Amino acid sequence: MTVYKTKVNNIGEEAELFQEEKMVILFGENAPAELAEYCYNIQVNPIEGHIAVGQHVYFGDVPFEITAVGDVVEKNLQDLGHITIKFNGESIAELGGTLYVEDKEMPEVNIGTKISIQ
């Protein structure tokens, strides 16, 4: 079951800097200007259900298993389209707005890339 789906509308000039830290920052259409340049801008859509460990985040057709879910991920994604996805396989969510996924090669993210949580 698909819990969330969106697509990348724009990429901030500095968004790729966070790849070295194995993270992607998503933010909806209303990202503050001072943050937008560091984010992958997405369309804000409703969440249908709950995001849980064991589900997968898909970037296009490439799945990443969710290993931990911060306590405000659902609220932030629903309200702002704003979460950080960290590709380090952590099983404890240290940051409330971060979704942690398995530690493997990060996906290529471009304008038009579809992102879903299933």
Short mmCIF file of N, CA and C in Angstrom, two decimals:
data_model
loop_
_atom_site.label_atom_id
_atom_site.label_comp_id
_atom_site.label_asym_id
_atom_site.label_seq_id
_atom_site.Cartn_x
_atom_site.Cartn_y
_atom_site.Cartn_z
N MET A 1 0.83 -1.18 0.00
CA MET A 1 0.00 0.00 0.00
C MET A 1 0.88 1.25 0.00
N THR A 2 0.55 2.19 -0.86
CA THR A 2 1.30 3.44 -0.93
C THR A 2 0.79 4.40 0.14
N VAL A 3 1.70 4.81 1.01
CA VAL A 3 1.37 5.72 2.11
C VAL A 3 1.55 7.17 1.68
N TYR A 4 2.52 7.41 0.80
CA TYR A 4 2.82 8.77 0.37
C TYR A 4 3.44 8.73 -1.01
N LYS A 5 3.11 9.71 -1.83
CA LYS A 5 3.78 9.85 -3.12
C LYS A 5 3.87 11.31 -3.50
N THR A 6 4.94 11.64 -4.18
CA THR A 6 5.20 13.00 -4.61
C THR A 6 6.21 12.96 -5.75
N LYS A 7 6.60 14.12 -6.22
CA LYS A 7 7.69 14.19 -7.20
C LYS A 7 8.51 15.45 -6.95
N VAL A 8 9.73 15.41 -7.43
CA VAL A 8 10.65 16.54 -7.28
C VAL A 8 10.34 17.58 -8.35
N ASN A 9 10.04 18.80 -7.90
CA ASN A 9 9.72 19.89 -8.82
C ASN A 9 10.91 20.79 -9.13
N ASN A 10 11.84 20.87 -8.19
CA ASN A 10 12.98 21.76 -8.34
C ASN A 10 14.09 21.28 -7.42
N ILE A 11 15.31 21.65 -7.73
CA ILE A 11 16.45 21.26 -6.91
C ILE A 11 17.24 22.51 -6.56
N GLY A 12 17.40 22.75 -5.26
CA GLY A 12 18.18 23.90 -4.82
C GLY A 12 19.63 23.79 -5.26
N GLU A 13 20.26 24.92 -5.47
CA GLU A 13 21.64 24.95 -5.98
C GLU A 13 22.62 24.19 -5.09
N GLU A 14 22.36 24.16 -3.80
CA GLU A 14 23.28 23.52 -2.86
C GLU A 14 22.77 22.17 -2.34
N ALA A 15 21.67 21.66 -2.88
CA ALA A 15 21.05 20.44 -2.36
C ALA A 15 21.99 19.23 -2.39
N GLU A 16 22.80 19.15 -3.42
CA GLU A 16 23.67 17.98 -3.56
C GLU A 16 24.84 17.97 -2.59
N LEU A 17 25.08 19.09 -1.91
CA LEU A 17 26.17 19.14 -0.92
C LEU A 17 25.97 18.10 0.19
N PHE A 18 24.72 17.79 0.49
CA PHE A 18 24.43 16.87 1.58
C PHE A 18 24.63 15.40 1.21
N GLN A 19 24.93 15.12 -0.05
CA GLN A 19 25.20 13.74 -0.45
C GLN A 19 26.42 13.19 0.27
N GLU A 20 27.39 14.04 0.54
CA GLU A 20 28.58 13.60 1.27
C GLU A 20 28.22 13.08 2.66
N GLU A 21 27.14 13.64 3.23
CA GLU A 21 26.67 13.21 4.55
C GLU A 21 25.57 12.16 4.44
N LYS A 22 25.36 11.66 3.22
CA LYS A 22 24.37 10.61 2.94
C LYS A 22 22.97 11.04 3.37
N MET A 23 22.58 12.24 2.93
CA MET A 23 21.25 12.72 3.26
C MET A 23 20.64 13.53 2.12
N VAL A 24 19.31 13.47 2.06
CA VAL A 24 18.52 14.24 1.11
C VAL A 24 17.51 15.03 1.94
N ILE A 25 17.41 16.32 1.68
CA ILE A 25 16.44 17.16 2.39
C ILE A 25 15.31 17.52 1.44
N LEU A 26 14.11 17.14 1.82
CA LEU A 26 12.92 17.46 1.04
C LEU A 26 12.18 18.62 1.69
N PHE A 27 11.63 19.50 0.86
CA PHE A 27 10.81 20.60 1.38
C PHE A 27 9.77 20.93 0.32
N GLY A 28 8.57 21.24 0.76
CA GLY A 28 7.47 21.58 -0.14
C GLY A 28 7.63 22.92 -0.81
N GLU A 29 6.58 23.29 -1.54
CA GLU A 29 6.59 24.51 -2.35
C GLU A 29 6.84 25.78 -1.54
N ASN A 30 6.52 25.77 -0.26
CA ASN A 30 6.63 26.98 0.56
C ASN A 30 7.90 27.02 1.41
N ALA A 31 8.95 26.40 0.94
CA ALA A 31 10.21 26.42 1.67
C ALA A 31 10.71 27.86 1.78
N PRO A 32 11.16 28.27 2.98
CA PRO A 32 11.76 29.61 3.11
C PRO A 32 12.96 29.74 2.17
N ALA A 33 13.13 30.91 1.59
CA ALA A 33 14.18 31.13 0.60
C ALA A 33 15.56 30.72 1.11
N GLU A 34 15.83 30.99 2.39
CA GLU A 34 17.16 30.67 2.93
C GLU A 34 17.39 29.16 3.06
N LEU A 35 16.33 28.37 3.03
CA LEU A 35 16.46 26.91 3.09
C LEU A 35 16.29 26.25 1.73
N ALA A 36 15.53 26.86 0.85
CA ALA A 36 15.18 26.25 -0.44
C ALA A 36 16.41 25.84 -1.25
N GLU A 37 17.48 26.61 -1.17
CA GLU A 37 18.65 26.29 -1.98
C GLU A 37 19.35 25.01 -1.53
N TYR A 38 19.02 24.50 -0.34
CA TYR A 38 19.62 23.28 0.17
C TYR A 38 18.70 22.06 0.04
N CYS A 39 17.52 22.25 -0.57
CA CYS A 39 16.49 21.21 -0.57
C CYS A 39 16.12 20.74 -1.96
N TYR A 40 15.53 19.54 -1.98
CA TYR A 40 14.83 19.04 -3.15
C TYR A 40 13.38 19.45 -2.94
N ASN A 41 12.89 20.34 -3.80
CA ASN A 41 11.54 20.88 -3.66
C ASN A 41 10.53 19.88 -4.20
N ILE A 42 9.55 19.51 -3.35
CA ILE A 42 8.55 18.52 -3.74
C ILE A 42 7.14 19.10 -3.66
N GLN A 43 6.24 18.43 -4.33
CA GLN A 43 4.82 18.73 -4.23
C GLN A 43 4.32 18.16 -2.90
N VAL A 44 3.63 18.98 -2.09
CA VAL A 44 3.09 18.51 -0.81
C VAL A 44 1.79 17.77 -1.07
N ASN A 45 1.72 16.54 -0.59
CA ASN A 45 0.54 15.69 -0.77
C ASN A 45 0.15 15.09 0.57
N PRO A 46 -1.11 14.64 0.70
CA PRO A 46 -1.53 14.02 1.97
C PRO A 46 -0.89 12.65 2.18
N ILE A 47 -0.71 12.30 3.44
CA ILE A 47 -0.25 10.97 3.82
C ILE A 47 -1.48 10.09 4.00
N GLU A 48 -1.40 8.88 3.49
CA GLU A 48 -2.53 7.95 3.59
C GLU A 48 -2.09 6.74 4.42
N GLY A 49 -2.19 6.88 5.73
CA GLY A 49 -1.76 5.81 6.63
C GLY A 49 -0.58 6.27 7.48
N HIS A 50 0.19 5.31 7.97
CA HIS A 50 1.34 5.62 8.81
C HIS A 50 2.62 5.15 8.16
N ILE A 51 3.69 5.88 8.44
CA ILE A 51 5.03 5.52 7.96
C ILE A 51 5.68 4.69 9.04
N ALA A 52 6.21 3.52 8.66
CA ALA A 52 6.73 2.59 9.66
C ALA A 52 8.01 1.91 9.20
N VAL A 53 8.79 1.48 10.18
CA VAL A 53 9.98 0.67 9.93
C VAL A 53 9.56 -0.56 9.13
N GLY A 54 10.37 -0.91 8.14
CA GLY A 54 10.09 -2.07 7.30
C GLY A 54 9.44 -1.70 5.97
N GLN A 55 8.82 -0.52 5.92
CA GLN A 55 8.32 -0.04 4.63
C GLN A 55 9.51 0.42 3.80
N HIS A 56 9.24 0.90 2.60
CA HIS A 56 10.31 1.34 1.71
C HIS A 56 10.03 2.73 1.17
N VAL A 57 11.10 3.51 1.02
CA VAL A 57 11.04 4.77 0.28
C VAL A 57 11.58 4.44 -1.12
N TYR A 58 10.81 4.80 -2.12
CA TYR A 58 11.24 4.59 -3.51
C TYR A 58 11.61 5.92 -4.12
N PHE A 59 12.77 5.94 -4.77
CA PHE A 59 13.18 7.05 -5.62
C PHE A 59 13.10 6.49 -7.02
N GLY A 60 12.04 6.84 -7.75
CA GLY A 60 11.77 6.15 -9.01
C GLY A 60 11.44 4.71 -8.68
N ASP A 61 12.20 3.78 -9.24
CA ASP A 61 11.97 2.35 -9.00
C ASP A 61 12.96 1.76 -7.99
N VAL A 62 13.78 2.60 -7.37
CA VAL A 62 14.83 2.10 -6.48
C VAL A 62 14.34 2.17 -5.03
N PRO A 63 14.20 0.99 -4.36
CA PRO A 63 13.70 0.98 -2.98
C PRO A 63 14.80 1.10 -1.94
N PHE A 64 14.45 1.74 -0.83
CA PHE A 64 15.32 1.84 0.34
C PHE A 64 14.48 1.49 1.55
N GLU A 65 14.87 0.44 2.27
CA GLU A 65 14.09 0.02 3.44
C GLU A 65 14.21 1.05 4.56
N ILE A 66 13.08 1.37 5.18
CA ILE A 66 13.05 2.31 6.30
C ILE A 66 13.51 1.58 7.56
N THR A 67 14.50 2.17 8.25
CA THR A 67 15.06 1.56 9.46
C THR A 67 14.66 2.28 10.74
N ALA A 68 14.26 3.56 10.64
CA ALA A 68 13.79 4.33 11.81
C ALA A 68 12.99 5.52 11.30
N VAL A 69 12.01 5.95 12.11
CA VAL A 69 11.12 7.05 11.73
C VAL A 69 11.09 8.07 12.87
N GLY A 70 11.53 9.29 12.59
CA GLY A 70 11.46 10.36 13.58
C GLY A 70 10.02 10.66 13.97
N ASP A 71 9.82 11.16 15.19
CA ASP A 71 8.47 11.31 15.71
C ASP A 71 7.64 12.42 15.07
N VAL A 72 8.25 13.30 14.28
CA VAL A 72 7.45 14.31 13.58
C VAL A 72 7.54 14.19 12.06
N VAL A 73 8.05 13.07 11.57
CA VAL A 73 8.16 12.86 10.12
C VAL A 73 6.80 12.97 9.44
N GLU A 74 5.80 12.26 9.94
CA GLU A 74 4.49 12.28 9.29
C GLU A 74 3.89 13.68 9.29
N LYS A 75 3.94 14.36 10.43
CA LYS A 75 3.37 15.72 10.54
C LYS A 75 4.09 16.68 9.60
N ASN A 76 5.42 16.66 9.61
CA ASN A 76 6.18 17.58 8.78
C ASN A 76 5.98 17.31 7.29
N LEU A 77 5.92 16.03 6.93
CA LEU A 77 5.71 15.68 5.53
C LEU A 77 4.33 16.12 5.07
N GLN A 78 3.34 15.88 5.90
CA GLN A 78 1.95 16.25 5.59
C GLN A 78 1.78 17.77 5.50
N ASP A 79 2.32 18.50 6.47
CA ASP A 79 2.09 19.94 6.57
C ASP A 79 3.02 20.77 5.68
N LEU A 80 4.28 20.37 5.60
CA LEU A 80 5.30 21.19 4.94
C LEU A 80 6.01 20.50 3.77
N GLY A 81 5.85 19.19 3.66
CA GLY A 81 6.64 18.44 2.69
C GLY A 81 8.10 18.42 3.09
N HIS A 82 8.37 18.60 4.39
CA HIS A 82 9.76 18.78 4.84
C HIS A 82 10.22 17.65 5.75
N ILE A 83 11.12 16.84 5.23
CA ILE A 83 11.82 15.83 6.04
C ILE A 83 13.23 15.68 5.50
N THR A 84 14.08 15.11 6.32
CA THR A 84 15.40 14.70 5.89
C THR A 84 15.37 13.18 5.77
N ILE A 85 15.94 12.67 4.70
CA ILE A 85 16.10 11.22 4.56
C ILE A 85 17.58 10.94 4.68
N LYS A 86 17.93 10.13 5.67
CA LYS A 86 19.33 9.81 5.94
C LYS A 86 19.59 8.36 5.58
N PHE A 87 20.58 8.13 4.76
CA PHE A 87 20.92 6.81 4.22
C PHE A 87 22.03 6.17 5.03
N ASN A 88 21.77 5.94 6.33
CA ASN A 88 22.82 5.38 7.18
C ASN A 88 22.41 4.12 7.92
N GLY A 89 21.18 3.65 7.75
CA GLY A 89 20.75 2.40 8.37
C GLY A 89 20.53 2.46 9.87
N GLU A 90 20.51 3.65 10.46
CA GLU A 90 20.30 3.76 11.91
C GLU A 90 18.95 3.17 12.30
N SER A 91 18.92 2.50 13.44
CA SER A 91 17.68 1.89 13.91
C SER A 91 17.00 2.73 15.00
N ILE A 92 17.67 3.79 15.43
CA ILE A 92 17.10 4.71 16.41
C ILE A 92 17.03 6.09 15.77
N ALA A 93 15.83 6.69 15.79
CA ALA A 93 15.64 8.01 15.18
C ALA A 93 16.14 9.08 16.14
N GLU A 94 17.33 9.59 15.88
CA GLU A 94 17.91 10.61 16.74
C GLU A 94 17.26 11.97 16.53
N LEU A 95 16.81 12.25 15.32
CA LEU A 95 16.20 13.54 15.00
C LEU A 95 14.74 13.34 14.60
N GLY A 96 13.85 14.13 15.18
CA GLY A 96 12.42 13.95 14.99
C GLY A 96 11.93 14.10 13.56
N GLY A 97 12.58 14.93 12.77
CA GLY A 97 12.13 15.16 11.40
C GLY A 97 12.88 14.36 10.36
N THR A 98 13.55 13.30 10.80
CA THR A 98 14.38 12.51 9.89
C THR A 98 13.82 11.10 9.72
N LEU A 99 13.84 10.65 8.47
CA LEU A 99 13.48 9.29 8.10
C LEU A 99 14.78 8.58 7.77
N TYR A 100 15.06 7.50 8.46
CA TYR A 100 16.32 6.77 8.28
C TYR A 100 16.07 5.55 7.40
N VAL A 101 16.93 5.36 6.41
CA VAL A 101 16.80 4.21 5.51
C VAL A 101 18.12 3.46 5.45
N GLU A 102 18.06 2.29 4.83
CA GLU A 102 19.24 1.42 4.77
C GLU A 102 20.43 2.13 4.14
N ASP A 103 21.60 1.70 4.55
CA ASP A 103 22.86 2.28 4.12
C ASP A 103 23.30 1.59 2.83
N LYS A 104 22.95 2.19 1.72
CA LYS A 104 23.44 1.71 0.43
C LYS A 104 23.59 2.92 -0.48
N GLU A 105 24.11 2.71 -1.67
CA GLU A 105 24.37 3.82 -2.57
C GLU A 105 23.13 4.70 -2.74
N MET A 106 23.34 5.99 -2.58
CA MET A 106 22.22 6.93 -2.68
C MET A 106 21.69 6.98 -4.11
N PRO A 107 20.40 7.29 -4.24
CA PRO A 107 19.80 7.35 -5.57
C PRO A 107 20.15 8.65 -6.29
N GLU A 108 20.00 8.62 -7.60
CA GLU A 108 20.10 9.84 -8.37
C GLU A 108 18.73 10.51 -8.29
N VAL A 109 18.71 11.78 -7.91
CA VAL A 109 17.45 12.51 -7.77
C VAL A 109 17.49 13.71 -8.72
N ASN A 110 16.52 13.75 -9.61
CA ASN A 110 16.44 14.81 -10.61
C ASN A 110 15.06 15.46 -10.57
N ILE A 111 14.91 16.57 -11.27
CA ILE A 111 13.58 17.16 -11.42
C ILE A 111 12.71 16.11 -12.11
N GLY A 112 11.55 15.86 -11.54
CA GLY A 112 10.64 14.86 -12.09
C GLY A 112 10.75 13.50 -11.43
N THR A 113 11.79 13.27 -10.61
CA THR A 113 11.92 11.99 -9.91
C THR A 113 10.71 11.80 -9.01
N LYS A 114 10.09 10.62 -9.11
CA LYS A 114 8.95 10.29 -8.26
C LYS A 114 9.46 9.65 -6.98
N ILE A 115 8.91 10.08 -5.86
CA ILE A 115 9.27 9.55 -4.55
C ILE A 115 8.00 9.00 -3.92
N SER A 116 8.08 7.77 -3.41
CA SER A 116 6.91 7.20 -2.73
C SER A 116 7.36 6.42 -1.51
N ILE A 117 6.42 6.25 -0.59
CA ILE A 117 6.63 5.43 0.60
C ILE A 117 5.57 4.35 0.56
N GLN A 118 6.04 3.09 0.61
CA GLN A 118 5.13 1.94 0.49
C GLN A 118 5.45 0.91 1.54
#
